PDB file of C-alpha atoms in Angstrom:
ATOM      1  CA  MET A 241    -141.385 -74.156 306.687  1.00  0.00           C
ATOM      2  CA  ASN A 242    -138.716 -75.285 309.153  1.00  0.00           C
ATOM      3  CA  THR A 243    -136.947 -77.318 306.434  1.00  0.00           C
ATOM      4  CA  LEU A 244    -136.837 -74.293 304.135  1.00  0.00           C
ATOM      5  CA  LYS A 245    -135.211 -72.191 306.881  1.00  0.00           C
ATOM      6  CA  LYS A 246    -132.595 -74.896 307.517  1.00  0.00           C
ATOM      7  CA  LEU A 247    -131.851 -75.083 303.802  1.00  0.00           C
ATOM      8  CA  PHE A 248    -131.480 -71.310 303.638  1.00  0.00           C
ATOM      9  CA  ASP A 249    -129.213 -71.297 306.701  1.00  0.00           C
ATOM     10  CA  LEU A 250    -127.006 -73.916 305.051  1.00  0.00           C
ATOM     11  CA  ALA A 251    -126.876 -72.129 301.692  1.00  0.00           C
ATOM     12  CA  TRP A 252    -126.373 -68.595 303.022  1.00  0.00           C
ATOM     13  CA  PRO A 253    -122.570 -68.765 303.633  1.00  0.00           C
ATOM     14  CA  PHE A 254    -122.065 -70.169 300.125  1.00  0.00           C
ATOM     15  CA  LEU A 255    -124.251 -67.474 298.518  1.00  0.00           C
ATOM     16  CA  ARG A 256    -122.520 -64.712 300.490  1.00  0.00           C
ATOM     17  CA  GLY A 257    -119.086 -66.043 299.430  1.00  0.00           C
ATOM     18  CA  LEU A 258    -120.205 -66.331 295.823  1.00  0.00           C
ATOM     19  CA  GLY A 259    -121.459 -62.733 295.887  1.00  0.00           C
ATOM     20  CA  LEU A 260    -118.142 -61.520 297.300  1.00  0.00           C
ATOM     21  CA  PHE A 261    -116.242 -63.488 294.630  1.00  0.00           C
ATOM     22  CA  VAL A 262    -118.318 -61.959 291.798  1.00  0.00           C
ATOM     23  CA  PHE A 263    -117.783 -58.486 293.261  1.00  0.00           C
ATOM     24  CA  VAL A 264    -113.988 -58.935 293.455  1.00  0.00           C
ATOM     25  CA  VAL A 265    -113.820 -60.283 289.880  1.00  0.00           C
ATOM     26  CA  ALA A 266    -115.896 -57.330 288.617  1.00  0.00           C
ATOM     27  CA  ILE A 267    -113.567 -54.829 290.321  1.00  0.00           C
ATOM     28  CA  ALA A 268    -110.484 -56.599 288.945  1.00  0.00           C
ATOM     29  CA  MET A 269    -111.893 -56.543 285.405  1.00  0.00           C
ATOM     30  CA  HIS A 270    -112.746 -52.860 285.744  1.00  0.00           C
ATOM     31  CA  LEU A 271    -109.238 -51.983 286.917  1.00  0.00           C
ATOM     32  CA  ALA A 272    -107.571 -54.097 284.245  1.00  0.00           C
ATOM     33  CA  LYS A 273    -109.122 -52.259 281.306  1.00  0.00           C
ATOM     34  CA  PRO A 274    -110.559 -48.787 280.673  1.00  0.00           C
ATOM     35  CA  ASP A 275    -114.332 -48.453 280.490  1.00  0.00           C
ATOM     36  CA  SER A 276    -114.220 -48.118 276.750  1.00  0.00           C
ATOM     37  CA  GLY A 277    -111.606 -48.277 274.058  1.00  0.00           C
ATOM     38  CA  PRO A 278    -108.461 -50.172 273.174  1.00  0.00           C
ATOM     39  CA  GLN A 279    -105.449 -50.617 275.412  1.00  0.00           C
ATOM     40  CA  VAL A 280    -102.897 -47.803 275.330  1.00  0.00           C
ATOM     41  CA  ASP A 281     -99.721 -48.810 273.420  1.00  0.00           C
ATOM     42  CA  SER A 282    -101.630 -51.331 271.278  1.00  0.00           C
ATOM     43  CA  ASP A 283    -101.641 -51.160 267.473  1.00  0.00           C
ATOM     44  CA  ALA A 284    -104.555 -49.118 266.187  1.00  0.00           C
ATOM     45  CA  PRO A 285    -106.793 -51.387 264.093  1.00  0.00           C
ATOM     46  CA  SER A 286    -106.958 -50.264 260.465  1.00  0.00           C
ATOM     47  CA  PHE A 287    -110.277 -49.618 258.774  1.00  0.00           C
ATOM     48  CA  THR A 288    -111.857 -48.052 255.716  1.00  0.00           C
ATOM     49  CA  VAL A 289    -115.306 -46.454 255.980  1.00  0.00           C
ATOM     50  CA  PRO A 290    -117.344 -43.819 254.174  1.00  0.00           C
ATOM     51  CA  THR A 291    -117.471 -40.261 255.472  1.00  0.00           C
ATOM     52  CA  LEU A 292    -120.544 -38.069 255.718  1.00  0.00           C
ATOM     53  CA  GLY A 293    -119.504 -36.665 252.313  1.00  0.00           C
ATOM     54  CA  GLN A 294    -119.490 -40.277 250.993  1.00  0.00           C
ATOM     55  CA  THR A 295    -115.750 -40.342 250.299  1.00  0.00           C
ATOM     56  CA  PRO A 296    -113.786 -43.255 251.755  1.00  0.00           C
ATOM     57  CA  PHE A 297    -111.601 -42.736 254.825  1.00  0.00           C
ATOM     58  CA  ARG A 298    -108.671 -45.132 255.283  1.00  0.00           C
ATOM     59  CA  LEU A 299    -106.862 -44.920 258.602  1.00  0.00           C
ATOM     60  CA  GLU A 300    -103.726 -46.333 256.934  1.00  0.00           C
ATOM     61  CA  ALA A 301    -103.624 -43.250 254.679  1.00  0.00           C
ATOM     62  CA  HIS A 302    -103.000 -41.164 257.814  1.00  0.00           C
ATOM     63  CA  ARG A 303     -99.932 -43.089 259.004  1.00  0.00           C
ATOM     64  CA  GLY A 304     -97.355 -40.472 259.882  1.00  0.00           C
ATOM     65  CA  GLN A 305    -100.009 -38.231 261.463  1.00  0.00           C
ATOM     66  CA  VAL A 306    -101.410 -38.056 264.970  1.00  0.00           C
ATOM     67  CA  VAL A 307    -105.096 -38.988 264.585  1.00  0.00           C
ATOM     68  CA  LEU A 308    -107.824 -38.080 267.058  1.00  0.00           C
ATOM     69  CA  LEU A 309    -110.959 -40.233 266.759  1.00  0.00           C
ATOM     70  CA  ASP A 310    -113.999 -39.098 268.745  1.00  0.00           C
ATOM     71  CA  PHE A 311    -116.832 -41.672 268.914  1.00  0.00           C
ATOM     72  CA  TRP A 312    -120.269 -40.054 269.277  1.00  0.00           C
ATOM     73  CA  ALA A 313    -123.969 -39.998 268.333  1.00  0.00           C
ATOM     74  CA  THR A 314    -126.465 -37.169 267.865  1.00  0.00           C
ATOM     75  CA  TRP A 315    -128.760 -38.634 270.549  1.00  0.00           C
ATOM     76  CA  CYS A 316    -125.992 -38.568 273.209  1.00  0.00           C
ATOM     77  CA  PRO A 317    -126.116 -35.420 275.423  1.00  0.00           C
ATOM     78  CA  SER A 318    -122.493 -35.772 276.629  1.00  0.00           C
ATOM     79  CA  CYS A 319    -121.342 -36.246 273.049  1.00  0.00           C
ATOM     80  CA  ARG A 320    -123.109 -33.061 271.975  1.00  0.00           C
ATOM     81  CA  LYS A 321    -121.412 -31.140 274.820  1.00  0.00           C
ATOM     82  CA  GLY A 322    -117.981 -32.294 273.650  1.00  0.00           C
ATOM     83  CA  LEU A 323    -118.396 -31.557 269.938  1.00  0.00           C
ATOM     84  CA  PRO A 324    -117.600 -27.799 270.161  1.00  0.00           C
ATOM     85  CA  SER A 325    -114.168 -28.790 271.523  1.00  0.00           C
ATOM     86  CA  ILE A 326    -113.675 -31.217 268.633  1.00  0.00           C
ATOM     87  CA  GLN A 327    -114.581 -28.395 266.225  1.00  0.00           C
ATOM     88  CA  ALA A 328    -112.109 -26.041 267.952  1.00  0.00           C
ATOM     89  CA  LEU A 329    -109.332 -28.642 267.636  1.00  0.00           C
ATOM     90  CA  HIS A 330    -110.258 -29.289 264.005  1.00  0.00           C
ATOM     91  CA  GLU A 331    -109.912 -25.559 263.300  1.00  0.00           C
ATOM     92  CA  ARG A 332    -106.653 -25.257 265.269  1.00  0.00           C
ATOM     93  CA  TYR A 333    -104.960 -28.152 263.448  1.00  0.00           C
ATOM     94  CA  ALA A 334    -106.507 -27.580 260.006  1.00  0.00           C
ATOM     95  CA  GLY A 335    -103.195 -26.322 258.603  1.00  0.00           C
ATOM     96  CA  ASP A 336    -100.989 -28.804 260.470  1.00  0.00           C
ATOM     97  CA  ALA A 337    -100.196 -31.837 258.297  1.00  0.00           C
ATOM     98  CA  ARG A 338     -98.987 -33.731 261.412  1.00  0.00           C
ATOM     99  CA  VAL A 339    -102.512 -33.955 262.919  1.00  0.00           C
ATOM    100  CA  HIS A 340    -105.869 -35.249 261.668  1.00  0.00           C
ATOM    101  CA  ILE A 341    -109.054 -34.727 263.678  1.00  0.00           C
ATOM    102  CA  ALA A 342    -112.018 -36.993 262.828  1.00  0.00           C
ATOM    103  CA  THR A 343    -115.161 -38.253 264.486  1.00  0.00           C
ATOM    104  CA  VAL A 344    -116.902 -41.622 264.268  1.00  0.00           C
ATOM    105  CA  ASN A 345    -120.678 -41.327 264.275  1.00  0.00           C
ATOM    106  CA  SER A 346    -122.707 -44.308 265.453  1.00  0.00           C
ATOM    107  CA  ASP A 347    -126.217 -43.096 264.518  1.00  0.00           C
ATOM    108  CA  GLN A 348    -128.164 -45.678 262.508  1.00  0.00           C
ATOM    109  CA  GLY A 349    -131.389 -45.853 260.551  1.00  0.00           C
ATOM    110  CA  PRO A 350    -132.835 -44.838 257.214  1.00  0.00           C
ATOM    111  CA  GLY A 351    -132.753 -41.073 257.929  1.00  0.00           C
ATOM    112  CA  ARG A 352    -129.180 -41.126 259.148  1.00  0.00           C
ATOM    113  CA  LEU A 353    -127.454 -39.143 256.388  1.00  0.00           C
ATOM    114  CA  PRO A 354    -129.942 -36.273 256.030  1.00  0.00           C
ATOM    115  CA  GLY A 355    -130.357 -36.037 259.820  1.00  0.00           C
ATOM    116  CA  LEU A 356    -126.617 -35.996 260.413  1.00  0.00           C
ATOM    117  CA  LYS A 357    -126.025 -33.414 257.679  1.00  0.00           C
ATOM    118  CA  ALA A 358    -128.713 -31.174 259.199  1.00  0.00           C
ATOM    119  CA  PHE A 359    -127.234 -31.635 262.691  1.00  0.00           C
ATOM    120  CA  MET A 360    -123.781 -30.586 261.470  1.00  0.00           C
ATOM    121  CA  GLN A 361    -125.121 -27.637 259.483  1.00  0.00           C
ATOM    122  CA  ARG A 362    -127.264 -26.274 262.373  1.00  0.00           C
ATOM    123  CA  ARG A 363    -124.192 -26.196 264.608  1.00  0.00           C
ATOM    124  CA  SER A 364    -121.730 -25.001 261.923  1.00  0.00           C
ATOM    125  CA  PHE A 365    -119.532 -28.071 262.451  1.00  0.00           C
ATOM    126  CA  ASP A 366    -117.264 -29.033 259.576  1.00  0.00           C
ATOM    127  CA  PHE A 367    -114.952 -31.650 261.118  1.00  0.00           C
ATOM    128  CA  PRO A 368    -114.729 -34.985 259.280  1.00  0.00           C
ATOM    129  CA  VAL A 369    -117.459 -37.474 260.209  1.00  0.00           C
ATOM    130  CA  LEU A 370    -116.770 -41.169 259.624  1.00  0.00           C
ATOM    131  CA  LEU A 371    -119.845 -43.376 259.398  1.00  0.00           C
ATOM    132  CA  ASP A 372    -119.687 -46.472 261.577  1.00  0.00           C
ATOM    133  CA  GLY A 373    -121.625 -49.188 259.777  1.00  0.00           C
ATOM    134  CA  PRO A 374    -124.769 -51.029 260.867  1.00  0.00           C
ATOM    135  CA  GLU A 375    -122.587 -53.688 262.505  1.00  0.00           C
ATOM    136  CA  SER A 376    -120.620 -50.947 264.341  1.00  0.00           C
ATOM    137  CA  GLN A 377    -117.418 -52.295 262.841  1.00  0.00           C
ATOM    138  CA  ILE A 378    -115.160 -49.411 263.952  1.00  0.00           C
ATOM    139  CA  SER A 379    -116.610 -49.342 267.459  1.00  0.00           C
ATOM    140  CA  ARG A 380    -116.158 -53.105 267.734  1.00  0.00           C
ATOM    141  CA  ARG A 381    -112.592 -53.061 266.397  1.00  0.00           C
ATOM    142  CA  TYR A 382    -111.717 -50.329 268.897  1.00  0.00           C
ATOM    143  CA  ASP A 383    -113.686 -51.935 271.746  1.00  0.00           C
ATOM    144  CA  VAL A 384    -115.763 -48.786 272.244  1.00  0.00           C
ATOM    145  CA  ARG A 385    -118.509 -49.677 274.698  1.00  0.00           C
ATOM    146  CA  SER A 386    -119.668 -46.208 275.704  1.00  0.00           C
ATOM    147  CA  ILE A 387    -119.805 -42.797 274.109  1.00  0.00           C
ATOM    148  CA  PRO A 388    -118.278 -40.351 273.994  1.00  0.00           C
ATOM    149  CA  THR A 389    -114.923 -42.114 273.761  1.00  0.00           C
ATOM    150  CA  THR A 390    -111.893 -40.279 272.401  1.00  0.00           C
ATOM    151  CA  ILE A 391    -108.816 -42.107 271.113  1.00  0.00           C
ATOM    152  CA  ILE A 392    -105.514 -40.582 270.037  1.00  0.00           C
ATOM    153  CA  ILE A 393    -103.287 -42.593 267.696  1.00  0.00           C
ATOM    154  CA  ASP A 394     -99.662 -41.565 267.214  1.00  0.00           C
ATOM    155  CA  ALA A 395     -97.825 -41.226 263.894  1.00  0.00           C
ATOM    156  CA  ALA A 396     -96.569 -44.819 264.136  1.00  0.00           C
ATOM    157  CA  GLY A 397    -100.118 -46.192 264.423  1.00  0.00           C
ATOM    158  CA  LYS A 398    -100.064 -46.905 268.177  1.00  0.00           C
ATOM    159  CA  VAL A 399    -102.923 -46.008 270.507  1.00  0.00           C
ATOM    160  CA  ARG A 400    -101.465 -43.368 272.836  1.00  0.00           C
ATOM    161  CA  TRP A 401    -104.501 -42.087 274.709  1.00  0.00           C
ATOM    162  CA  VAL A 402    -108.041 -43.281 275.450  1.00  0.00           C
ATOM    163  CA  GLU A 403    -110.732 -41.459 277.374  1.00  0.00           C
ATOM    164  CA  SER A 404    -114.297 -42.543 277.970  1.00  0.00           C
ATOM    165  CA  GLY A 405    -116.760 -39.797 278.882  1.00  0.00           C
ATOM    166  CA  LEU A 406    -116.130 -36.064 279.106  1.00  0.00           C
ATOM    167  CA  ALA A 407    -113.117 -34.754 281.030  1.00  0.00           C
ATOM    168  CA  SER A 408    -114.918 -31.432 281.501  1.00  0.00           C
ATOM    169  CA  THR A 409    -118.198 -29.809 280.523  1.00  0.00           C
ATOM    170  CA  ASP A 410    -116.347 -26.491 280.067  1.00  0.00           C
ATOM    171  CA  PRO A 411    -115.515 -26.325 276.334  1.00  0.00           C
ATOM    172  CA  ASP A 412    -112.277 -24.358 276.875  1.00  0.00           C
ATOM    173  CA  ARG A 413    -110.989 -26.795 279.513  1.00  0.00           C
ATOM    174  CA  LEU A 414    -111.985 -29.801 277.396  1.00  0.00           C
ATOM    175  CA  THR A 415    -110.233 -28.341 274.354  1.00  0.00           C
ATOM    176  CA  ALA A 416    -107.078 -27.692 276.418  1.00  0.00           C
ATOM    177  CA  HIS A 417    -107.253 -31.235 277.854  1.00  0.00           C
ATOM    178  CA  LEU A 418    -107.509 -32.868 274.410  1.00  0.00           C
ATOM    179  CA  ASP A 419    -104.894 -30.500 272.975  1.00  0.00           C
ATOM    180  CA  ALA A 420    -102.429 -31.552 275.692  1.00  0.00           C
ATOM    181  CA  ALA A 421    -102.977 -35.207 274.730  1.00  0.00           C
ATOM    182  CA  ILE A 422    -102.365 -34.371 271.045  1.00  0.00           C
ATOM    183  CA  GLN A 423     -99.176 -32.462 271.938  1.00  0.00           C
ATOM    184  CA  SER A 424     -97.999 -35.426 274.012  1.00  0.00           C
ATOM    185  CA  ALA A 425     -98.540 -37.768 271.035  1.00  0.00           C
ATOM    186  CA  LEU A 426     -96.703 -35.328 268.742  1.00  0.00           C
ATOM    187  CA  SER A 427     -93.710 -35.223 271.082  1.00  0.00           C
ATOM    188  CA  GLY A 428     -93.682 -39.017 271.362  1.00  0.00           C
ATOM    189  CA  SER A 429     -94.201 -39.132 275.123  1.00  0.00           C
TER     190      SER A 429
END
Protein backbone atom coordinates (compact mmCIF):
# COMPACT_ATOMS: atom_id res chain seq x y z
CA MET A 1 0.00 0.00 0.00
CA ASN A 2 2.86 2.36 0.87
CA THR A 3 4.51 1.73 -2.53
CA LEU A 4 1.29 2.58 -4.34
CA LYS A 5 1.04 5.90 -2.47
CA LYS A 6 4.65 6.76 -3.34
CA LEU A 7 3.99 5.95 -6.98
CA PHE A 8 0.89 8.14 -6.96
CA ASP A 9 2.79 10.98 -5.28
CA LEU A 10 5.46 10.77 -7.98
CA ALA A 11 2.97 10.62 -10.86
CA TRP A 12 0.59 13.32 -9.59
CA PRO A 13 2.55 16.41 -10.80
CA PHE A 14 2.89 14.85 -14.26
CA LEU A 15 -0.83 13.98 -14.45
CA ARG A 16 -1.84 17.45 -13.25
CA GLY A 17 0.44 19.07 -15.87
CA LEU A 18 -0.90 16.79 -18.58
CA GLY A 19 -4.47 17.70 -17.63
CA LEU A 20 -3.65 21.41 -17.78
CA PHE A 21 -1.98 20.94 -21.19
CA VAL A 22 -5.04 19.12 -22.62
CA PHE A 23 -7.31 21.86 -21.25
CA VAL A 24 -5.24 24.65 -22.85
CA VAL A 25 -5.12 22.83 -26.22
CA ALA A 26 -8.91 22.30 -26.12
CA ILE A 27 -9.51 26.01 -25.45
CA ALA A 28 -7.11 27.02 -28.24
CA MET A 29 -8.84 24.71 -30.72
CA HIS A 30 -12.23 26.08 -29.71
CA LEU A 31 -11.12 29.68 -30.19
CA ALA A 32 -9.42 28.95 -33.50
CA LYS A 33 -12.55 27.67 -35.24
CA PRO A 34 -16.31 28.13 -34.83
CA ASP A 35 -18.27 25.29 -33.25
CA SER A 36 -19.65 24.25 -36.58
CA GLY A 37 -19.22 25.26 -40.17
CA PRO A 38 -16.53 26.43 -42.55
CA GLN A 39 -14.17 29.33 -41.99
CA VAL A 40 -15.50 32.75 -42.97
CA ASP A 41 -13.86 34.04 -46.20
CA SER A 42 -13.19 30.49 -47.45
CA ASP A 43 -14.51 29.24 -50.80
CA ALA A 44 -17.89 27.58 -50.43
CA PRO A 45 -17.56 23.92 -51.47
CA SER A 46 -19.69 23.11 -54.50
CA PHE A 47 -22.18 20.27 -54.43
CA THR A 48 -25.13 18.78 -56.28
CA VAL A 49 -27.88 17.01 -54.33
CA PRO A 50 -31.55 16.16 -54.77
CA THR A 51 -34.23 18.36 -53.24
CA LEU A 52 -37.34 17.18 -51.43
CA GLY A 53 -39.13 17.54 -54.80
CA GLN A 54 -36.45 15.21 -56.29
CA THR A 55 -35.01 17.85 -58.62
CA PRO A 56 -31.24 18.38 -58.48
CA PHE A 57 -29.81 21.43 -56.71
CA ARG A 58 -26.38 22.63 -57.86
CA LEU A 59 -24.77 25.31 -55.72
CA GLU A 60 -22.73 26.44 -58.75
CA ALA A 61 -26.00 27.33 -60.52
CA HIS A 62 -26.54 30.00 -57.85
CA ARG A 63 -23.23 31.80 -58.36
CA GLY A 64 -24.08 35.48 -58.53
CA GLN A 65 -26.64 35.13 -55.72
CA VAL A 66 -26.31 35.35 -51.96
CA VAL A 67 -27.22 31.86 -50.70
CA LEU A 68 -28.40 31.06 -47.19
CA LEU A 69 -28.01 27.40 -46.21
CA ASP A 70 -29.67 26.31 -42.97
CA PHE A 71 -28.64 22.82 -41.76
CA TRP A 72 -31.38 21.11 -39.72
CA ALA A 73 -33.31 17.92 -38.87
CA THR A 74 -36.92 17.28 -37.89
CA TRP A 75 -35.84 15.66 -34.60
CA CYS A 76 -33.90 18.79 -33.50
CA PRO A 77 -35.95 21.10 -31.20
CA SER A 78 -33.73 24.16 -31.82
CA CYS A 79 -33.93 23.56 -35.56
CA ARG A 80 -37.72 23.46 -35.42
CA LYS A 81 -37.75 26.78 -33.50
CA GLY A 82 -35.66 28.45 -36.20
CA LEU A 83 -37.60 27.21 -39.24
CA PRO A 84 -40.39 29.86 -39.07
CA SER A 85 -37.65 32.50 -39.51
CA ILE A 86 -36.27 30.61 -42.51
CA GLN A 87 -39.79 30.53 -43.98
CA ALA A 88 -40.20 34.28 -43.37
CA LEU A 89 -36.90 34.99 -45.15
CA HIS A 90 -37.85 32.66 -48.00
CA GLU A 91 -41.09 34.62 -48.45
CA ARG A 92 -39.35 38.01 -48.16
CA TYR A 93 -36.72 37.19 -50.81
CA ALA A 94 -38.92 35.08 -53.10
CA GLY A 95 -39.00 37.82 -55.74
CA ASP A 96 -35.38 38.91 -55.31
CA ALA A 97 -33.12 37.19 -57.87
CA ARG A 98 -30.04 38.24 -55.83
CA VAL A 99 -30.90 35.90 -52.91
CA HIS A 100 -31.62 32.17 -52.60
CA ILE A 101 -32.82 30.66 -49.32
CA ALA A 102 -32.42 26.88 -48.92
CA THR A 103 -32.19 24.35 -46.13
CA VAL A 104 -30.14 21.17 -45.83
CA ASN A 105 -32.01 18.38 -44.08
CA SER A 106 -29.98 15.66 -42.38
CA ASP A 107 -32.80 13.22 -41.50
CA GLN A 108 -32.06 9.66 -42.62
CA GLY A 109 -33.89 6.37 -42.90
CA PRO A 110 -36.39 4.61 -45.11
CA GLY A 111 -39.34 6.87 -44.17
CA ARG A 112 -37.39 10.06 -44.73
CA LEU A 113 -39.18 11.47 -47.78
CA PRO A 114 -42.80 10.89 -46.71
CA GLY A 115 -42.01 12.02 -43.14
CA LEU A 116 -40.27 15.16 -44.32
CA LYS A 117 -43.04 16.01 -46.78
CA ALA A 118 -45.63 15.61 -44.01
CA PHE A 119 -43.54 17.74 -41.63
CA MET A 120 -43.32 20.55 -44.20
CA GLN A 121 -47.01 20.34 -45.08
CA ARG A 122 -48.21 20.39 -41.43
CA ARG A 123 -46.27 23.61 -40.84
CA SER A 124 -47.06 25.21 -44.23
CA PHE A 125 -43.34 25.52 -45.04
CA ASP A 126 -42.43 25.78 -48.71
CA PHE A 127 -38.74 26.77 -48.63
CA PRO A 128 -36.37 24.57 -50.65
CA VAL A 129 -35.15 21.47 -48.81
CA LEU A 130 -31.89 19.88 -49.97
CA LEU A 131 -31.40 16.26 -48.96
CA ASP A 132 -28.03 15.54 -47.38
CA GLY A 133 -27.11 11.99 -48.33
CA PRO A 134 -26.55 8.96 -46.10
CA GLU A 135 -22.86 9.85 -45.88
CA SER A 136 -23.78 13.45 -44.90
CA GLN A 137 -21.72 14.73 -47.81
CA ILE A 138 -22.87 18.37 -47.60
CA SER A 139 -22.47 18.50 -43.83
CA ARG A 140 -19.00 17.00 -44.12
CA ARG A 141 -17.92 19.34 -46.93
CA TYR A 142 -19.10 22.31 -44.87
CA ASP A 143 -17.71 20.94 -41.59
CA VAL A 144 -21.12 21.12 -39.93
CA ARG A 145 -20.79 19.38 -36.58
CA SER A 146 -23.93 20.62 -34.85
CA ILE A 147 -27.37 21.73 -35.90
CA PRO A 148 -28.83 24.15 -36.48
CA THR A 149 -25.97 25.77 -38.37
CA THR A 150 -26.65 28.61 -40.79
CA ILE A 151 -24.17 29.61 -43.50
CA ILE A 152 -24.38 32.61 -45.82
CA ILE A 153 -22.43 32.48 -49.09
CA ASP A 154 -21.90 35.67 -51.08
CA ALA A 155 -22.41 36.12 -54.83
CA ALA A 156 -18.74 35.32 -55.50
CA GLY A 157 -19.01 31.94 -53.75
CA LYS A 158 -17.23 32.93 -50.52
CA VAL A 159 -18.51 31.98 -47.07
CA ARG A 160 -19.42 35.30 -45.44
CA TRP A 161 -21.23 34.25 -42.28
CA VAL A 162 -21.51 31.13 -40.12
CA GLU A 163 -23.62 30.64 -37.02
CA SER A 164 -24.05 27.51 -34.97
CA GLY A 165 -27.16 27.33 -32.79
CA LEU A 166 -29.99 29.84 -32.55
CA ALA A 167 -29.23 33.54 -32.10
CA SER A 168 -32.68 34.03 -30.57
CA THR A 169 -35.76 31.97 -29.80
CA ASP A 170 -37.93 34.97 -30.75
CA PRO A 171 -38.86 34.41 -34.42
CA ASP A 172 -38.97 38.14 -35.24
CA ARG A 173 -35.54 38.80 -33.71
CA LEU A 174 -34.06 35.73 -35.40
CA THR A 175 -35.48 36.79 -38.76
CA ALA A 176 -34.05 40.31 -38.31
CA HIS A 177 -30.68 38.83 -37.28
CA LEU A 178 -30.45 36.58 -40.36
CA ASP A 179 -31.78 39.35 -42.61
CA ALA A 180 -29.00 41.68 -41.42
CA ALA A 181 -26.42 39.01 -42.35
CA ILE A 182 -28.00 38.64 -45.81
CA GLN A 183 -27.98 42.43 -46.31
CA SER A 184 -24.32 42.53 -45.27
CA ALA A 185 -23.47 39.86 -47.87
CA LEU A 186 -25.46 41.76 -50.52
CA SER A 187 -23.55 44.96 -49.80
CA GLY A 188 -20.23 43.11 -49.90
CA SER A 189 -19.20 43.96 -46.35
